[in-house]
Short mmCIF file of C-alpha atoms and ligand atoms in Angstrom, two decimals:
data_model
loop_
_atom_site.label_atom_id
_atom_site.label_comp_id
_atom_site.label_asym_id
_atom_site.label_seq_id
_atom_site.Cartn_x
_atom_site.Cartn_y
_atom_site.Cartn_z
CA MET U 21 -0.31 0.05 0.05
CA THR U 22 1.05 3.70 -0.51
CA GLN U 23 2.04 5.53 2.38
CA VAL U 24 0.01 8.19 2.48
CA ARG U 25 1.07 11.85 1.95
CA THR U 26 -0.80 15.06 3.18
CA ARG U 27 0.38 19.08 3.37
CA PHE U 28 -0.41 21.96 4.21
CA ALA U 29 0.36 24.47 1.90
CA PRO U 30 -0.37 27.95 3.00
CA SER U 31 0.31 31.32 1.00
CA PRO U 32 2.29 33.60 3.18
CA THR U 33 0.18 36.48 3.18
CA GLY U 34 0.18 36.89 6.98
CA TYR U 35 -0.94 35.62 10.15
CA LEU U 36 -2.05 31.94 10.43
CA HIS U 37 -5.73 32.58 10.51
CA LEU U 38 -8.15 30.26 12.50
CA GLY U 39 -9.66 28.53 9.21
CA GLY U 40 -5.99 27.97 7.99
CA LEU U 41 -4.91 26.48 11.34
CA ARG U 42 -7.97 24.13 11.28
CA THR U 43 -7.34 23.12 7.53
CA ALA U 44 -3.40 22.53 8.92
CA LEU U 45 -4.43 20.39 12.22
CA TYR U 46 -7.15 18.09 9.82
CA THR U 47 -4.20 17.38 7.21
CA TYR U 48 -2.01 16.40 10.21
CA LEU U 49 -4.49 14.40 12.14
CA PHE U 50 -5.29 12.67 8.74
CA ALA U 51 -1.78 11.61 7.83
CA ARG U 52 -0.87 10.58 11.55
CA LYS U 53 -4.00 8.56 11.58
CA MET U 54 -2.78 6.51 8.74
CA GLY U 55 0.60 6.42 10.01
CA GLY U 56 1.53 8.56 6.80
CA ARG U 57 3.79 11.36 6.47
CA PHE U 58 2.60 15.53 7.28
CA ILE U 59 4.38 17.89 4.91
CA LEU U 60 4.71 21.60 5.05
CA ARG U 61 4.75 23.44 1.59
CA ILE U 62 5.15 27.27 1.22
CA GLU U 63 3.63 28.59 -1.45
CA ASP U 64 4.28 32.03 -2.29
CA THR U 65 4.33 32.49 -6.10
CA ASP U 66 1.76 35.10 -5.98
CA GLN U 67 4.67 37.69 -4.61
CA GLU U 68 2.51 41.00 -4.47
CA ARG U 69 0.59 39.53 -2.15
CA GLU U 70 3.05 38.35 0.35
CA VAL U 71 4.11 39.63 3.48
CA PRO U 72 7.32 40.02 5.08
CA GLY U 73 7.65 37.52 7.87
CA ALA U 74 4.72 35.62 7.40
CA VAL U 75 6.60 32.47 6.51
CA GLU U 76 8.48 32.58 9.45
CA LEU U 77 5.29 32.89 11.37
CA ILE U 78 3.79 30.28 9.82
CA TYR U 79 6.78 28.13 11.07
CA GLN U 80 6.07 29.38 14.61
CA SER U 81 2.59 28.78 14.50
CA MET U 82 2.41 25.50 13.52
CA HIS U 83 4.99 24.43 16.18
CA GLU U 84 2.96 26.66 18.99
CA ALA U 85 0.08 24.24 18.01
CA GLY U 86 1.87 21.46 17.82
CA LEU U 87 1.22 20.05 14.40
CA ILE U 88 4.86 18.81 13.49
CA TYR U 89 5.49 18.22 9.77
CA ASP U 90 8.39 15.52 8.92
CA GLU U 91 8.77 17.30 5.62
CA GLY U 92 9.00 21.44 5.40
CA PRO U 93 11.39 24.31 4.35
CA ASP U 94 12.94 24.51 7.74
CA VAL U 95 12.89 21.18 7.93
CA GLY U 96 14.00 19.29 4.77
CA GLY U 97 12.94 16.44 3.40
CA ASP U 98 13.70 14.29 0.13
CA PHE U 99 10.86 16.03 -2.32
CA GLY U 100 12.32 19.89 -1.33
CA PRO U 101 12.54 22.45 -1.98
CA TYR U 102 9.63 23.06 -0.11
CA ILE U 103 9.00 26.62 -0.81
CA GLN U 104 7.62 27.20 -4.34
CA THR U 105 9.59 30.42 -5.60
CA GLN U 106 12.67 27.56 -4.76
CA ARG U 107 11.05 25.44 -7.18
CA ARG U 108 10.87 27.66 -10.11
CA GLU U 109 12.72 26.59 -12.33
CA LEU U 110 11.22 23.07 -12.26
CA TYR U 111 7.75 24.46 -13.61
CA LEU U 112 8.41 25.15 -16.62
CA PRO U 113 9.61 22.45 -18.47
CA TYR U 114 5.88 20.85 -17.50
CA ALA U 115 4.30 23.29 -18.86
CA MET U 116 6.30 22.92 -22.22
CA GLN U 117 5.57 19.20 -21.86
CA LEU U 118 1.73 20.27 -22.26
CA ILE U 119 2.35 22.97 -24.79
CA ASP U 120 3.57 19.71 -26.83
CA THR U 121 0.33 18.24 -26.39
CA GLY U 122 -1.76 20.78 -26.85
CA ALA U 123 -3.13 20.97 -23.19
CA ALA U 124 -1.59 24.44 -22.65
CA TYR U 125 -0.09 27.24 -25.27
CA PRO U 126 1.73 30.78 -25.21
CA CYS U 127 -0.12 33.42 -25.07
CA PHE U 128 1.44 36.92 -26.02
CA CYS U 129 -1.52 38.85 -25.25
CA THR U 130 -0.45 42.42 -23.90
CA LYS U 131 -2.22 43.29 -20.66
CA GLU U 132 -4.00 46.41 -22.44
CA ALA U 133 -5.16 44.32 -25.32
CA LEU U 134 -7.09 41.96 -22.82
CA GLN U 135 -8.51 44.83 -20.85
CA THR U 136 -10.18 46.45 -24.15
CA ARG U 137 -11.88 42.55 -24.74
CA ARG U 138 -12.88 42.34 -21.06
CA ASP U 139 -14.31 45.99 -21.03
CA ALA U 140 -16.16 45.10 -24.44
CA ALA U 141 -17.31 41.81 -22.68
CA THR U 142 -18.55 43.73 -20.15
CA ALA U 143 -19.99 46.58 -21.54
CA ARG U 144 -22.06 43.44 -23.83
CA GLY U 145 -23.13 42.01 -19.97
CA GLU U 146 -21.28 39.21 -20.83
CA GLN U 147 -18.56 37.46 -18.04
CA PHE U 148 -14.80 37.96 -19.64
CA LYS U 149 -13.30 34.55 -20.67
CA TYR U 150 -9.60 34.36 -22.55
CA ASP U 151 -10.97 33.78 -26.13
CA LYS U 152 -8.15 31.44 -27.37
CA HIS U 153 -6.91 34.40 -28.98
CA CYS U 154 -3.47 32.86 -28.70
CA LEU U 155 -4.51 29.08 -29.45
CA HIS U 156 -4.83 29.89 -33.10
CA ILE U 157 -0.78 31.22 -33.85
CA ASP U 158 1.18 29.17 -35.36
CA LYS U 159 3.31 26.37 -33.19
CA ALA U 160 6.46 27.26 -35.14
CA GLU U 161 5.70 31.02 -35.18
CA ALA U 162 4.70 30.76 -31.49
CA LYS U 163 7.86 29.14 -30.50
CA ARG U 164 10.23 31.78 -32.24
CA ARG U 165 8.07 34.55 -30.75
CA MET U 166 9.06 32.63 -27.32
CA GLN U 167 12.59 32.85 -27.86
CA SER U 168 12.83 36.33 -29.54
CA GLY U 169 12.38 37.36 -25.61
CA GLU U 170 8.66 38.39 -26.72
CA PRO U 171 6.71 38.73 -22.87
CA TYR U 172 4.23 35.46 -23.16
CA VAL U 173 2.07 33.70 -20.67
CA ILE U 174 1.27 29.86 -20.91
CA ARG U 175 -1.95 29.28 -20.72
CA GLN U 176 -4.60 25.86 -20.11
CA ASN U 177 -6.21 24.74 -23.17
CA VAL U 178 -9.47 24.07 -21.90
CA PRO U 179 -11.39 22.12 -24.19
CA LEU U 180 -14.80 23.74 -25.43
CA THR U 181 -17.09 21.10 -24.98
CA GLY U 182 -17.63 17.68 -22.55
CA THR U 183 -17.28 18.42 -18.96
CA ALA U 184 -14.43 18.30 -16.19
CA SER U 185 -14.95 16.82 -13.36
CA PHE U 186 -13.36 14.76 -10.15
CA GLU U 187 -14.37 12.62 -7.07
CA ASP U 188 -14.29 14.13 -3.86
CA ALA U 189 -14.10 12.53 -0.77
CA LEU U 190 -16.74 14.66 1.47
CA PHE U 191 -19.01 16.39 -1.79
CA GLY U 192 -18.72 13.17 -3.94
CA HIS U 193 -18.77 13.65 -7.75
CA VAL U 194 -18.00 17.18 -8.92
CA GLU U 195 -18.65 18.21 -12.53
CA VAL U 196 -18.67 21.30 -14.70
CA PRO U 197 -19.01 21.80 -18.08
CA CYS U 198 -15.76 22.94 -20.06
CA ASP U 199 -17.80 26.27 -21.66
CA THR U 200 -18.05 27.82 -18.23
CA LEU U 201 -14.06 27.31 -17.59
CA ASP U 202 -11.63 29.93 -18.60
CA ASP U 203 -8.38 29.06 -20.50
CA ASN U 204 -6.58 29.74 -17.10
CA VAL U 205 -2.65 31.04 -16.61
CA LEU U 206 -0.29 28.38 -15.74
CA ILE U 207 2.98 30.43 -16.12
CA LYS U 208 3.00 33.95 -15.39
CA ALA U 209 5.59 36.64 -17.82
CA ASP U 210 7.98 36.69 -14.53
CA GLY U 211 8.31 33.25 -15.52
CA LEU U 212 6.84 31.82 -11.74
CA PRO U 213 3.82 29.46 -12.06
CA THR U 214 0.49 30.45 -10.84
CA TYR U 215 -1.33 28.32 -7.83
CA ASN U 216 -3.58 26.50 -10.44
CA PHE U 217 -0.28 25.00 -12.21
CA ALA U 218 2.08 24.69 -9.14
CA ASN U 219 -0.60 23.07 -7.25
CA VAL U 220 -1.10 19.83 -9.72
CA VAL U 221 2.75 20.01 -10.41
CA ASP U 222 3.79 19.99 -6.58
CA ASP U 223 1.24 17.60 -5.36
CA HIS U 224 2.24 15.57 -8.26
CA LEU U 225 6.07 15.90 -7.36
CA MET U 226 5.33 15.54 -3.94
CA ALA U 227 3.43 12.46 -4.25
CA ILE U 228 0.79 13.59 -2.16
CA THR U 229 -1.92 11.27 -1.50
CA HIS U 230 -4.70 13.18 0.26
CA VAL U 231 -5.29 16.96 -0.47
CA MET U 232 -7.41 18.77 1.88
CA ARG U 233 -8.19 21.92 1.58
CA GLY U 234 -11.08 24.71 1.85
CA THR U 235 -14.17 24.48 -0.79
CA GLU U 236 -13.07 27.47 -2.08
CA TYR U 237 -10.90 25.36 -4.29
CA LEU U 238 -14.26 22.90 -5.38
CA SER U 239 -14.76 24.49 -8.31
CA SER U 240 -11.58 24.97 -9.41
CA THR U 241 -10.86 21.22 -9.30
CA PRO U 242 -12.02 19.88 -11.87
CA LYS U 243 -9.50 21.91 -14.27
CA TYR U 244 -6.91 20.65 -12.49
CA ASN U 245 -7.95 17.19 -12.87
CA LEU U 246 -7.89 18.11 -16.71
CA LEU U 247 -3.95 18.81 -16.22
CA TYR U 248 -3.42 15.45 -14.30
CA GLN U 249 -4.88 13.87 -17.45
CA ALA U 250 -3.05 15.82 -19.73
CA PHE U 251 -0.12 14.91 -17.63
CA GLY U 252 -0.98 11.02 -17.14
CA TRP U 253 -0.64 11.30 -13.65
CA GLU U 254 -2.91 9.63 -11.05
CA ALA U 255 -4.62 12.26 -9.24
CA PRO U 256 -4.64 12.71 -5.36
CA THR U 257 -7.48 11.95 -3.45
CA TYR U 258 -9.54 15.25 -2.47
CA VAL U 259 -10.98 16.37 0.77
CA HIS U 260 -12.88 19.73 0.29
CA LEU U 261 -13.13 21.27 3.68
CA PRO U 262 -16.69 23.64 4.02
CA VAL U 263 -15.46 27.33 5.32
CA VAL U 264 -15.67 28.40 8.89
CA MET U 265 -17.99 30.83 9.61
CA LYS U 266 -18.53 34.04 11.57
CA ASP U 267 -22.13 33.44 12.09
CA ALA U 268 -24.92 32.56 9.46
CA THR U 269 -23.93 35.55 6.62
CA ARG U 270 -20.06 35.51 6.87
CA LYS U 271 -16.78 33.88 6.74
CA LEU U 272 -14.61 34.24 9.12
CA SER U 273 -11.77 36.71 8.12
CA LYS U 274 -8.94 38.60 9.95
CA ARG U 275 -10.26 41.53 7.51
CA TYR U 276 -13.42 41.83 10.12
CA GLY U 277 -10.84 41.65 13.02
CA ASP U 278 -11.56 37.79 14.00
CA PRO U 279 -8.70 36.85 15.68
CA SER U 280 -5.55 34.91 14.34
CA PHE U 281 -4.25 31.95 16.23
CA GLU U 282 -1.71 34.35 17.09
CA ASP U 283 -4.15 36.70 18.92
CA LEU U 284 -5.81 34.18 20.69
CA LEU U 285 -2.29 32.88 22.54
CA ALA U 286 -1.69 36.27 23.17
CA GLN U 287 -4.70 37.56 24.44
CA GLY U 288 -3.96 34.27 27.33
CA TYR U 289 -6.24 31.32 25.37
CA VAL U 290 -4.59 27.90 26.18
CA LYS U 291 -3.44 26.53 23.04
CA GLU U 292 -4.66 22.76 23.93
CA ALA U 293 -8.31 24.09 24.15
CA ILE U 294 -7.71 26.13 20.65
CA ILE U 295 -7.09 22.98 19.15
CA ASN U 296 -9.80 21.43 20.60
CA PHE U 297 -12.28 23.66 19.91
CA ILE U 298 -10.89 23.88 16.50
CA ALA U 299 -10.91 20.50 15.94
CA LEU U 300 -14.88 20.01 16.14
CA LEU U 301 -15.68 22.98 14.23
CA GLY U 302 -16.89 21.06 11.16
CA TRP U 303 -15.80 17.48 12.65
CA CYS U 304 -17.37 14.99 14.90
CA PRO U 305 -16.25 12.03 16.64
CA LYS U 306 -17.93 8.94 16.11
CA ASP U 307 -18.77 9.41 19.99
CA ALA U 308 -20.72 12.66 19.14
CA GLU U 309 -20.87 13.66 23.07
CA ARG U 310 -17.66 13.47 23.73
CA GLU U 311 -15.89 17.05 23.78
CA PHE U 312 -12.42 16.91 25.32
CA PHE U 313 -9.87 15.59 23.36
CA THR U 314 -5.78 15.85 23.34
CA LEU U 315 -3.88 16.16 20.49
CA PRO U 316 -3.28 12.42 20.55
CA GLU U 317 -6.67 11.35 20.98
CA LEU U 318 -7.66 13.54 18.15
CA VAL U 319 -5.59 11.06 15.94
CA GLU U 320 -6.94 8.66 17.19
CA ALA U 321 -10.07 9.60 17.26
CA PHE U 322 -10.02 11.38 13.58
CA GLU U 323 -11.80 10.04 10.45
CA LEU U 324 -12.53 11.55 7.18
CA GLU U 325 -16.11 9.96 7.78
CA GLY U 326 -16.69 12.22 10.71
CA LEU U 327 -15.95 15.62 8.44
CA SER U 328 -19.56 17.71 8.13
CA LYS U 329 -20.63 19.19 4.30
CA SER U 330 -21.77 22.44 6.22
CA PRO U 331 -19.96 25.32 6.55
CA ALA U 332 -18.94 25.77 10.67
CA ILE U 333 -19.68 28.24 13.00
CA PHE U 334 -17.44 29.75 15.48
CA ASN U 335 -18.76 30.29 18.54
CA MET U 336 -16.89 32.41 20.25
CA ASP U 337 -18.76 31.80 23.79
CA LYS U 338 -18.06 27.72 23.22
CA LEU U 339 -14.29 28.57 22.92
CA VAL U 340 -14.19 30.58 25.84
CA TRP U 341 -16.02 27.70 27.58
CA PHE U 342 -13.45 25.47 26.25
CA ASN U 343 -10.84 27.53 27.74
CA SER U 344 -11.57 27.67 31.09
CA GLU U 345 -12.31 24.18 31.17
CA TYR U 346 -8.43 23.80 29.98
CA ILE U 347 -7.82 26.25 32.80
CA LYS U 348 -9.31 24.41 35.42
CA ARG U 349 -7.68 21.10 34.85
CA MET U 350 -4.43 23.00 34.54
CA ASP U 351 -1.95 21.82 37.30
CA PHE U 352 -1.55 24.60 40.20
CA GLU U 353 2.13 25.33 39.15
CA ALA U 354 0.95 25.90 35.59
CA TYR U 355 -1.62 28.17 36.28
CA LEU U 356 0.38 29.97 38.74
CA LYS U 357 3.11 30.58 36.39
CA ALA U 358 0.82 31.44 33.59
CA ALA U 359 -1.18 33.64 35.40
CA THR U 360 1.66 35.60 36.96
CA PRO U 361 2.13 38.32 34.03
CA TRP U 362 -1.82 38.96 34.33
CA PHE U 363 -1.20 39.58 37.81
CA ASP U 364 1.06 41.86 36.94
CA LYS U 365 -0.19 43.94 34.46
CA ALA U 366 -2.71 44.98 37.27
CA LEU U 367 -0.82 44.63 40.61
CA GLY U 368 2.82 44.85 39.81
CA GLY U 369 4.92 46.04 42.29
CA LEU U 370 2.46 45.89 45.22
CA GLY U 371 4.27 42.64 46.44
CA MET U 372 1.04 40.95 46.68
CA ASP U 373 0.88 36.94 47.07
CA TYR U 374 0.50 35.94 44.09
CA ARG U 375 0.13 32.01 44.88
CA ARG U 376 -2.91 32.69 47.74
CA LEU U 377 -4.57 35.05 45.05
CA ALA U 378 -4.02 32.32 41.93
CA GLU U 379 -5.36 29.95 44.48
CA LEU U 380 -8.50 32.35 44.22
CA MET U 381 -8.60 32.98 40.92
CA HIS U 382 -7.71 29.49 39.29
CA SER U 383 -11.30 28.28 38.98
CA ARG U 384 -12.63 31.61 37.87
CA THR U 385 -10.35 32.44 34.94
CA GLU U 386 -12.03 31.78 31.99
CA VAL U 387 -9.36 33.68 29.80
CA PHE U 388 -6.02 35.31 30.90
CA ASP U 389 -6.57 38.02 28.92
CA ARG U 390 -9.67 39.06 31.57
CA ILE U 391 -7.45 38.53 35.03
CA PRO U 392 -6.45 42.37 34.86
CA VAL U 393 -9.74 43.51 35.25
CA MET U 394 -10.90 41.31 37.48
CA VAL U 395 -7.82 42.25 40.08
CA ALA U 396 -7.69 45.49 39.41
CA PHE U 397 -9.70 46.22 42.92
CA LEU U 398 -6.78 45.17 44.97
CA ALA U 399 -4.44 47.46 43.50
CA VAL U 400 -7.12 50.39 43.39
CA LEU U 401 -10.62 50.80 45.39
CA PRO U 402 -13.44 51.38 42.98
CA GLU U 403 -16.02 54.17 43.36
CA TYR U 404 -18.64 52.01 44.72
CA ASP U 405 -22.60 52.69 45.62
CA ILE U 406 -23.58 52.25 49.44
CA ASP U 407 -26.71 50.09 48.34
CA ILE U 408 -24.45 46.93 47.92
CA TYR U 409 -23.61 47.06 51.70
CA THR U 410 -27.26 46.17 51.46
CA HIS U 411 -27.68 42.29 51.19
CA LYS U 412 -30.81 40.17 51.94
CA LYS U 413 -29.51 37.13 52.10
CA MET U 414 -26.65 38.31 54.54
CA LYS U 415 -29.35 40.27 56.45
CA THR U 416 -27.26 43.25 56.27
CA ASP U 417 -28.19 47.01 55.22
CA ALA U 418 -26.38 50.63 55.78
CA ALA U 419 -26.85 50.68 59.65
CA ILE U 420 -25.49 46.99 60.68
CA SER U 421 -22.99 47.05 58.12
CA LEU U 422 -21.28 50.73 59.83
CA GLN U 423 -21.92 49.21 63.14
CA ALA U 424 -19.45 45.96 61.74
CA LEU U 425 -17.20 48.21 60.20
CA MET U 426 -16.93 50.30 63.28
CA LEU U 427 -16.16 47.07 64.99
CA ALA U 428 -14.09 45.54 63.22
CA ARG U 429 -12.16 48.89 62.67
CA PRO U 430 -9.89 48.69 65.99
CA ALA U 431 -10.25 44.99 66.29
CA LEU U 432 -8.08 44.45 63.07
CA ALA U 433 -5.53 47.55 64.00
CA GLY U 434 -5.00 45.74 67.22
CA LEU U 435 -3.98 42.50 65.38
CA SER U 436 0.13 41.65 65.38
CA ASP U 437 -0.35 39.44 63.05
CA PHE U 438 -2.41 39.69 59.76
CA ALA U 439 -2.76 36.43 58.43
CA GLU U 440 -5.87 35.02 57.12
CA GLU U 441 -6.84 32.71 60.14
CA THR U 442 -5.79 35.49 62.42
CA VAL U 443 -8.66 37.93 60.56
CA LYS U 444 -10.98 35.06 60.41
CA ASP U 445 -10.66 34.31 64.04
CA CYS U 446 -10.82 37.54 65.09
CA LEU U 447 -13.44 39.06 63.09
CA MET U 448 -15.76 35.60 64.01
CA ALA U 449 -15.13 36.42 67.32
CA LEU U 450 -16.52 40.00 67.31
CA ALA U 451 -19.69 38.65 65.28
CA GLN U 452 -20.06 36.17 67.74
CA ALA U 453 -19.48 38.39 71.17
CA GLN U 454 -22.14 41.16 69.44
CA GLU U 455 -24.79 38.10 68.65
CA MET U 456 -24.52 39.00 64.89
CA LYS U 457 -24.63 36.84 61.96
CA THR U 458 -21.33 36.08 60.59
CA GLY U 459 -22.91 37.43 57.28
CA GLN U 460 -23.18 40.71 59.00
CA MET U 461 -19.76 41.22 59.89
CA MET U 462 -18.04 39.58 56.74
CA TRP U 463 -20.30 40.97 53.91
CA PRO U 464 -19.59 44.77 55.31
CA VAL U 465 -16.00 44.20 55.63
CA ARG U 466 -15.49 42.43 52.11
CA VAL U 467 -17.48 45.35 50.58
CA ALA U 468 -15.52 48.07 52.24
CA ILE U 469 -12.50 46.67 50.90
CA SER U 470 -13.02 45.25 47.80
CA GLY U 471 -15.48 47.74 46.70
CA LEU U 472 -17.55 44.96 45.07
CA ALA U 473 -20.43 42.88 45.32
CA SER U 474 -18.54 40.18 43.86
CA THR U 475 -14.82 39.10 44.10
CA PRO U 476 -12.72 35.98 44.26
CA GLY U 477 -12.27 35.00 47.92
CA GLY U 478 -14.37 36.80 50.95
CA ALA U 479 -13.63 39.75 53.21
CA THR U 480 -10.54 37.41 55.27
CA GLU U 481 -8.94 36.42 51.90
CA LEU U 482 -8.83 39.95 50.55
CA ALA U 483 -7.68 41.68 53.75
CA TYR U 484 -4.62 38.78 53.93
CA LEU U 485 -3.65 39.91 50.87
CA LEU U 486 -4.06 43.89 50.79
CA GLY U 487 -2.25 43.86 54.25
CA GLN U 488 -3.13 45.25 57.48
CA ALA U 489 -2.71 48.59 56.44
CA GLU U 490 -5.05 49.10 53.05
CA THR U 491 -7.28 47.22 54.59
CA LEU U 492 -7.69 49.60 57.53
CA ARG U 493 -7.69 52.51 55.15
CA ARG U 494 -10.29 50.81 53.00
CA ILE U 495 -12.33 50.28 56.14
CA ASP U 496 -12.23 54.05 57.32
CA ILE U 497 -13.45 54.89 53.73
CA GLY U 498 -16.69 52.56 54.07
CA ILE U 499 -16.85 54.27 57.57
CA GLN U 500 -17.45 57.48 55.87
CA LYS U 501 -19.25 57.00 53.18
CA LEU U 502 -21.98 55.24 55.11
CA GLN U 503 -22.00 58.04 57.97
CA GLY U 504 -23.08 59.83 54.53
N1 LIG B 6 -1.92 28.10 -0.89
C1 LIG B 6 -3.62 27.98 -0.79
C2 LIG B 6 -4.09 28.84 0.15
O1 LIG B 6 -3.53 29.25 1.02
C3 LIG B 6 -3.52 26.46 -0.51
C4 LIG B 6 -4.50 25.53 -1.29
C5 LIG B 6 -4.31 23.93 -1.46
O2 LIG B 6 -4.21 23.49 -0.27
O3 LIG B 6 -3.81 23.46 -2.33
O4 LIG B 6 -5.37 28.72 0.10
#
């Protein structure tokens, strides 16, 4: 049996967007599942669209995502080079071979001439298709003009009649009438191949057995299949993956500010959570109830049969949920390490006990970048309304709260040690002595020192984190507010 070989073939036009990451992931999973090889190929023949640094970013994102490729530009392999511009010499002879058999022809039409004909077609209300003008040039004459240095492109000679088709593993038989197809450029005037040609030649030369890519290529693949036939090559198995949608109306797109993989990592999403979430965008495991998968578990479970034909919707809330679940499952030391830079953003320089804070925050963290806002009250007491002292369940109101704070203030000031237990014992003893309910003491203190109705941790934890001086200062502010 031939070894399965799959490839991820991004164009270096910017960050790895999430649709691209999903294609890469499925391509990787399938290769691993089949015990095959996973290849990274950089498709940079459209030099105008290339963004400097994008190639390095692709390597980086692939590594961060754990999608380790067996062959690729930065790791080598037997089928290199793996960057198309480094293969530039290799395509022309193949195009020449097609010219010889009549499956392609050189075209000398200038940009201006083409534009004039395009405008005329538009004026007639027709869609412009190349009119095979140069197909009719005598072969010897064409050869002479090519050798004379006259600029030319090479076009695919699509038959005028009949159909072109291919079999897709997901979409089945896909067929288009040839008269709807254009004679696309295969080799541009600068000698570089277009995507239309390079993808065919490279997939063949790199012995790719399965091509997985977005459905945007579904309609042009019949035309690529004509090229395979013209060469007498066996076409790979095609798996076109449905688009990832932001919502019912539009595709996920960087242009609309949708995040890239790198953006999500920078915002403090856990990469394993992103991968898990992305895997389920358009693929469903056999055990349809199961939601949590590590990368090796995905390899184990992945099957082409689970792929969906309908567009997948990128549900951000679901990603946040996955992320919070992954954070909860993180071991505490890893959480503390990951959370520390985010604590620093709000609390840097205050010398706060991050370990204790992390214990309080671990189960409440959905995304790391939400931490600074959540803990900012520890650095600066927020403005708050005294209404929050009134709490039905705690049986508190403004008068009881004032009483509690007036009692707590001197008692806490008198403590020589401000450990959590000491603070707790002190407040509990006060409440008991005054025949107050615990909540009637704890709630007012919590509100006074946090300015919030909802906090990570209660009065004693927060008092410990803030320290004695700051706790007392905040209680004084509370007393003043309540005295109105
Ligand atoms: N370079 C193409 C892209 O980035 C890849 C298409 C393919 O995988 O054949 O969309």
